Short mmCIF file of C-alpha atoms in Angstrom, two decimals:
data_model
loop_
_atom_site.label_atom_id
_atom_site.label_comp_id
_atom_site.label_asym_id
_atom_site.label_seq_id
_atom_site.Cartn_x
_atom_site.Cartn_y
_atom_site.Cartn_z
CA UNK A 1 148.35 -173.66 -16.36
CA UNK A 2 151.17 -175.00 -13.96
CA UNK A 3 152.05 -171.35 -13.07
CA UNK A 4 148.28 -170.81 -12.11
CA UNK A 5 148.47 -173.33 -9.16
CA UNK A 6 149.64 -172.13 -5.71
CA UNK A 7 150.32 -174.74 -2.77
CA UNK A 8 149.65 -172.87 0.43
CA UNK A 9 151.40 -174.09 3.70
CA UNK A 10 149.28 -172.34 6.42
CA UNK A 11 151.11 -171.62 9.97
CA UNK A 12 153.63 -174.47 9.07
CA UNK A 13 155.95 -175.24 12.41
CA UNK A 14 158.69 -177.41 10.98
CA UNK A 15 161.32 -175.78 8.35
CA UNK A 16 161.89 -179.51 6.93
CA UNK A 17 158.33 -179.68 5.93
CA UNK A 18 158.74 -176.51 4.03
CA UNK A 19 161.78 -177.62 2.13
CA UNK A 20 160.24 -181.14 1.52
CA UNK A 21 157.13 -179.46 0.08
CA UNK A 22 159.22 -177.34 -2.29
CA UNK A 23 160.69 -180.52 -3.61
CA UNK A 24 157.31 -182.26 -3.78
CA UNK A 25 155.67 -179.64 -6.00
CA UNK A 26 158.89 -179.03 -8.23
CA UNK A 27 158.99 -182.81 -9.14
CA UNK A 28 155.47 -182.35 -10.21
CA UNK A 29 156.35 -179.20 -12.38
CA UNK A 30 154.97 -176.64 -10.11
CA UNK A 31 156.76 -173.42 -8.63
CA UNK A 32 154.49 -171.60 -6.66
CA UNK A 33 154.79 -172.28 -2.86
CA UNK A 34 153.06 -169.83 -0.53
CA UNK A 35 153.63 -169.67 3.47
CA UNK A 36 151.20 -168.14 5.32
CA UNK A 37 152.21 -167.21 8.71
CA UNK A 38 154.95 -169.80 9.10
CA UNK A 39 156.02 -170.25 12.87
CA UNK A 40 159.66 -169.40 12.20
CA UNK A 41 158.92 -166.54 9.91
CA UNK A 42 160.69 -165.38 6.68
CA UNK A 43 163.73 -166.97 8.25
CA UNK A 44 162.55 -170.55 7.46
CA UNK A 45 163.38 -170.03 3.77
CA UNK A 46 166.99 -169.96 4.90
CA UNK A 47 166.95 -172.33 7.65
CA UNK A 48 169.47 -175.10 6.87
CA UNK A 49 166.90 -178.00 7.34
CA UNK A 50 164.62 -176.54 4.76
CA UNK A 51 167.48 -175.96 2.34
CA UNK A 52 168.78 -179.34 2.88
CA UNK A 53 165.29 -181.10 2.27
CA UNK A 54 164.37 -179.00 -0.68
CA UNK A 55 167.32 -180.99 -2.21
CA UNK A 56 167.29 -179.48 -5.50
CA UNK A 57 164.32 -177.46 -5.30
CA UNK A 58 166.39 -174.50 -3.79
CA UNK A 59 164.88 -172.00 -6.40
CA UNK A 60 161.14 -172.92 -5.38
CA UNK A 61 162.28 -172.51 -1.83
CA UNK A 62 163.96 -168.92 -2.44
CA UNK A 63 161.07 -167.68 -4.36
CA UNK A 64 158.36 -168.81 -2.14
CA UNK A 65 156.01 -166.04 -0.79
CA UNK A 66 155.79 -165.45 2.89
CA UNK A 67 152.59 -163.57 3.60
CA UNK A 68 151.09 -162.68 7.06
CA UNK A 69 147.81 -164.77 6.91
CA UNK A 70 145.63 -166.91 4.80
CA UNK A 71 143.70 -164.29 3.55
CA UNK A 72 147.06 -162.77 1.90
CA UNK A 73 147.82 -166.20 0.48
CA UNK A 74 144.47 -166.43 -1.26
CA UNK A 75 144.41 -162.93 -2.57
CA UNK A 76 143.52 -163.31 -6.38
CA UNK A 77 142.51 -166.88 -6.31
CA UNK A 78 139.43 -167.92 -8.28
CA UNK A 79 139.29 -171.62 -6.54
CA UNK A 80 140.76 -172.65 -3.45
CA UNK A 81 140.66 -176.24 -1.86
CA UNK A 82 141.27 -176.92 1.93
CA UNK A 83 143.13 -180.34 3.05
CA UNK A 84 141.58 -181.77 6.05
CA UNK A 85 142.14 -185.08 7.70
CA UNK A 86 138.73 -184.65 9.23
CA UNK A 87 135.30 -183.86 8.23
CA UNK A 88 133.48 -180.71 9.23
CA UNK A 89 129.86 -180.22 10.35
CA UNK A 90 129.91 -176.82 8.26
CA UNK A 91 131.96 -175.61 5.42
CA UNK A 92 132.42 -175.92 1.53
CA UNK A 93 131.21 -178.98 -0.46
CA UNK A 94 133.36 -182.14 -0.04
CA UNK A 95 135.27 -183.32 -3.03
CA UNK A 96 137.71 -186.25 -3.71
CA UNK A 97 141.41 -185.49 -4.38
CA UNK A 98 141.16 -185.98 -8.20
CA UNK A 99 137.81 -184.29 -8.48
CA UNK A 100 139.33 -181.10 -6.90
CA UNK A 101 142.30 -181.39 -8.99
CA UNK A 102 140.17 -181.75 -12.30
CA UNK A 103 138.13 -178.64 -11.35
CA UNK A 104 141.38 -176.81 -10.44
CA UNK A 105 142.82 -177.34 -13.89
CA UNK A 106 139.64 -176.18 -15.66
CA UNK A 107 140.18 -172.69 -13.77
CA UNK A 108 143.70 -172.73 -14.22
CA UNK A 109 143.28 -173.51 -18.01
CA UNK A 110 141.33 -170.06 -18.19
CA UNK A 111 144.26 -168.38 -16.78
CA UNK A 112 142.82 -168.01 -13.29
CA UNK A 113 144.64 -168.69 -10.15
CA UNK A 114 143.87 -171.60 -7.89
CA UNK A 115 145.17 -172.83 -4.60
CA UNK A 116 145.43 -175.97 -2.52
CA UNK A 117 145.79 -175.07 1.20
CA UNK A 118 147.24 -177.27 3.91
CA UNK A 119 147.01 -176.76 7.58
CA UNK A 120 149.73 -176.87 10.42
CA UNK A 121 151.37 -180.09 11.37
CA UNK A 122 149.64 -180.18 14.73
CA UNK A 123 146.35 -178.75 14.29
CA UNK A 124 145.61 -178.86 10.80
CA UNK A 125 142.99 -176.02 9.40
CA UNK A 126 140.76 -174.04 11.55
CA UNK A 127 137.17 -173.81 10.73
CA UNK A 128 137.45 -170.31 9.83
CA UNK A 129 140.21 -171.25 7.30
CA UNK A 130 138.22 -173.96 5.54
CA UNK A 131 135.33 -171.45 5.12
CA UNK A 132 137.83 -169.46 3.13
CA UNK A 133 137.83 -172.07 0.43
CA UNK A 134 135.63 -173.32 -2.20
CA UNK A 135 135.92 -177.18 -1.51
CA UNK A 136 137.07 -179.53 1.23
CA UNK A 137 139.33 -182.36 0.45
CA UNK A 138 139.99 -185.39 2.61
CA UNK A 139 142.67 -187.89 1.40
CA UNK A 140 141.09 -191.58 1.67
CA UNK A 141 144.18 -192.99 3.50
CA UNK A 142 144.32 -196.50 5.27
CA UNK A 143 141.85 -195.89 7.89
CA UNK A 144 143.81 -198.02 10.32
CA UNK A 145 147.04 -195.77 9.96
CA UNK A 146 145.89 -192.41 8.21
CA UNK A 147 148.74 -190.68 9.35
CA UNK A 148 150.38 -188.52 6.20
CA UNK A 149 153.41 -186.22 6.58
CA UNK A 150 152.53 -182.78 5.24
CA UNK A 151 155.03 -182.97 2.58
CA UNK A 152 153.64 -186.38 1.47
CA UNK A 153 150.06 -184.91 1.40
CA UNK A 154 151.29 -182.14 -0.80
CA UNK A 155 153.00 -184.59 -3.01
CA UNK A 156 149.85 -186.60 -3.63
CA UNK A 157 147.76 -183.57 -4.54
CA UNK A 158 150.43 -182.37 -6.73
CA UNK A 159 150.61 -185.39 -8.84
CA UNK A 160 146.83 -185.43 -9.31
CA UNK A 161 146.86 -181.90 -10.65
CA UNK A 162 149.90 -182.71 -12.63
CA UNK A 163 147.98 -185.45 -14.39
CA UNK A 164 144.94 -183.29 -14.75
CA UNK A 165 147.07 -180.38 -16.55
CA UNK A 166 148.76 -183.09 -18.94
CA UNK A 167 145.48 -184.56 -19.88
CA UNK A 168 144.04 -181.17 -20.73
CA UNK A 169 147.30 -180.35 -22.71
CA UNK A 170 146.46 -183.68 -24.66
CA UNK A 171 143.35 -182.37 -25.27
CA UNK A 172 141.45 -184.87 -23.32
CA UNK A 173 138.33 -184.51 -21.15
CA UNK A 174 138.12 -183.89 -17.39
CA UNK A 175 137.81 -186.84 -14.89
CA UNK A 176 134.33 -188.18 -15.29
CA UNK A 177 133.46 -187.43 -11.57
CA UNK A 178 134.08 -183.47 -12.08
CA UNK A 179 130.62 -183.40 -14.01
CA UNK A 180 128.84 -184.37 -10.87
CA UNK A 181 130.47 -181.77 -8.84
CA UNK A 182 130.56 -178.89 -11.06
CA UNK A 183 128.79 -179.33 -14.44
CA UNK A 184 128.56 -175.64 -15.30
CA UNK A 185 132.19 -175.08 -15.42
CA UNK A 186 132.88 -177.60 -18.12
CA UNK A 187 131.35 -175.09 -20.55
CA UNK A 188 133.67 -172.55 -21.34
CA UNK A 189 130.93 -169.75 -21.72
CA UNK A 190 129.51 -170.60 -18.61
CA UNK A 191 132.86 -170.66 -16.94
CA UNK A 192 133.96 -167.21 -18.05
CA UNK A 193 130.69 -165.63 -16.22
CA UNK A 194 131.45 -167.27 -12.89
CA UNK A 195 132.30 -165.08 -9.91
CA UNK A 196 136.00 -165.49 -8.39
CA UNK A 197 136.76 -166.40 -4.97
CA UNK A 198 137.39 -162.63 -4.42
CA UNK A 199 134.00 -161.71 -5.88
CA UNK A 200 132.31 -163.96 -3.60
CA UNK A 201 134.24 -162.79 -0.34
CA UNK A 202 133.65 -159.19 -1.13
CA UNK A 203 129.74 -159.70 -1.44
CA UNK A 204 129.77 -161.57 1.99
CA UNK A 205 131.49 -158.91 3.78
CA UNK A 206 128.89 -156.46 2.05
CA UNK A 207 125.93 -158.66 2.87
CA UNK A 208 126.81 -159.21 6.70
CA UNK A 209 126.84 -155.37 7.17
CA UNK A 210 123.46 -155.28 5.55
CA UNK A 211 122.13 -158.11 7.61
CA UNK A 212 123.68 -156.19 10.92
CA UNK A 213 122.00 -153.22 9.86
CA UNK A 214 118.48 -154.90 9.39
CA UNK A 215 118.95 -156.55 13.00
CA UNK A 216 118.84 -159.96 11.25
CA UNK A 217 122.33 -160.76 12.29
CA UNK A 218 123.51 -159.94 16.03
CA UNK A 219 127.18 -159.63 15.73
CA UNK A 220 127.50 -160.43 19.26
CA UNK A 221 125.79 -163.64 18.75
CA UNK A 222 126.06 -164.45 15.15
CA UNK A 223 125.63 -168.45 15.46
CA UNK A 224 126.20 -170.05 12.13
CA UNK A 225 124.62 -167.65 9.86
CA UNK A 226 127.48 -166.43 7.91
CA UNK A 227 128.92 -170.09 7.86
CA UNK A 228 125.96 -171.48 6.47
CA UNK A 229 125.48 -168.52 3.68
CA UNK A 230 128.94 -169.32 2.71
CA UNK A 231 128.15 -173.05 2.14
CA UNK A 232 124.98 -171.86 0.43
CA UNK A 233 126.89 -169.81 -2.00
CA UNK A 234 129.50 -172.09 -2.36
CA UNK A 235 127.34 -174.90 -3.66
CA UNK A 236 125.60 -172.55 -6.11
CA UNK A 237 128.65 -171.45 -8.16
CA UNK A 238 127.56 -167.84 -8.29
CA UNK A 239 127.86 -165.93 -11.51
CA UNK A 240 129.47 -162.14 -11.52
CA UNK A 241 126.21 -160.75 -12.39
CA UNK A 242 124.19 -162.64 -9.38
CA UNK A 243 127.11 -161.38 -6.69
CA UNK A 244 126.67 -157.99 -8.44
CA UNK A 245 122.59 -158.19 -7.51
CA UNK A 246 123.40 -159.39 -3.96
CA UNK A 247 125.74 -156.74 -3.32
CA UNK A 248 123.39 -154.02 -5.05
CA UNK A 249 120.70 -155.58 -2.73
CA UNK A 250 123.15 -155.07 0.26
CA UNK A 251 124.09 -151.56 -0.80
CA UNK A 252 120.58 -150.44 -1.13
CA UNK A 253 119.59 -151.81 2.34
CA UNK A 254 122.40 -149.69 3.93
CA UNK A 255 121.69 -146.56 2.15
CA UNK A 256 118.23 -146.55 3.10
CA UNK A 257 118.91 -147.56 6.70
CA UNK A 258 121.34 -144.47 6.77
CA UNK A 259 118.68 -142.24 5.23
CA UNK A 260 116.55 -143.03 7.96
#
């Protein structure tokens, strides 16, 4: 399970935070650190400050993946969680850190890749970045002084996921709050039929093309249509068969439009 969990740092600015994040996840038993478009490029892995603050987690730092964008970082991921210090009007459903960790462990226990995504130190995650994920998590820190260093946030989430993994290894059930968030995933048979994040992303691209062809979606003025559809499907926990049906509809629309 531990090997199925990715910690993604998106557009990180400070090499020291990369090294500290590597140390944070290693102390919790994880080793998959992914850097999406780091400001210092691939050189960040050899930066003296990053190496110094990794402090014994040099192997995690050296083996970190450096990819050009968030989509690349999430390739092959079934369930992704966006970490944000602020709520969003649109986007995926909200979850507590412990809830999101429990759901991630359910996926990882099925051999599926999961990811926790952290934004840049200055601006965090953009709305587009958040919409690429299945859940949005806000760490309920002290409202009077809620500032968390990036690596501290990584450490907190890594701890919650570790506790979930250990509980599963002991044969204990998931956190009770998970039942209210995603009940269907607690049943192994139901879980096996759920669509992955990549399945849903491919369907959304296909559906968007069909909606444009129908003149239902104006690409010059899309408003929030696709954003709302993303949120709708995120809450629906689509099965693979349901995704295939929607893609079949989109394919039929496109083919019929072209024949005409």
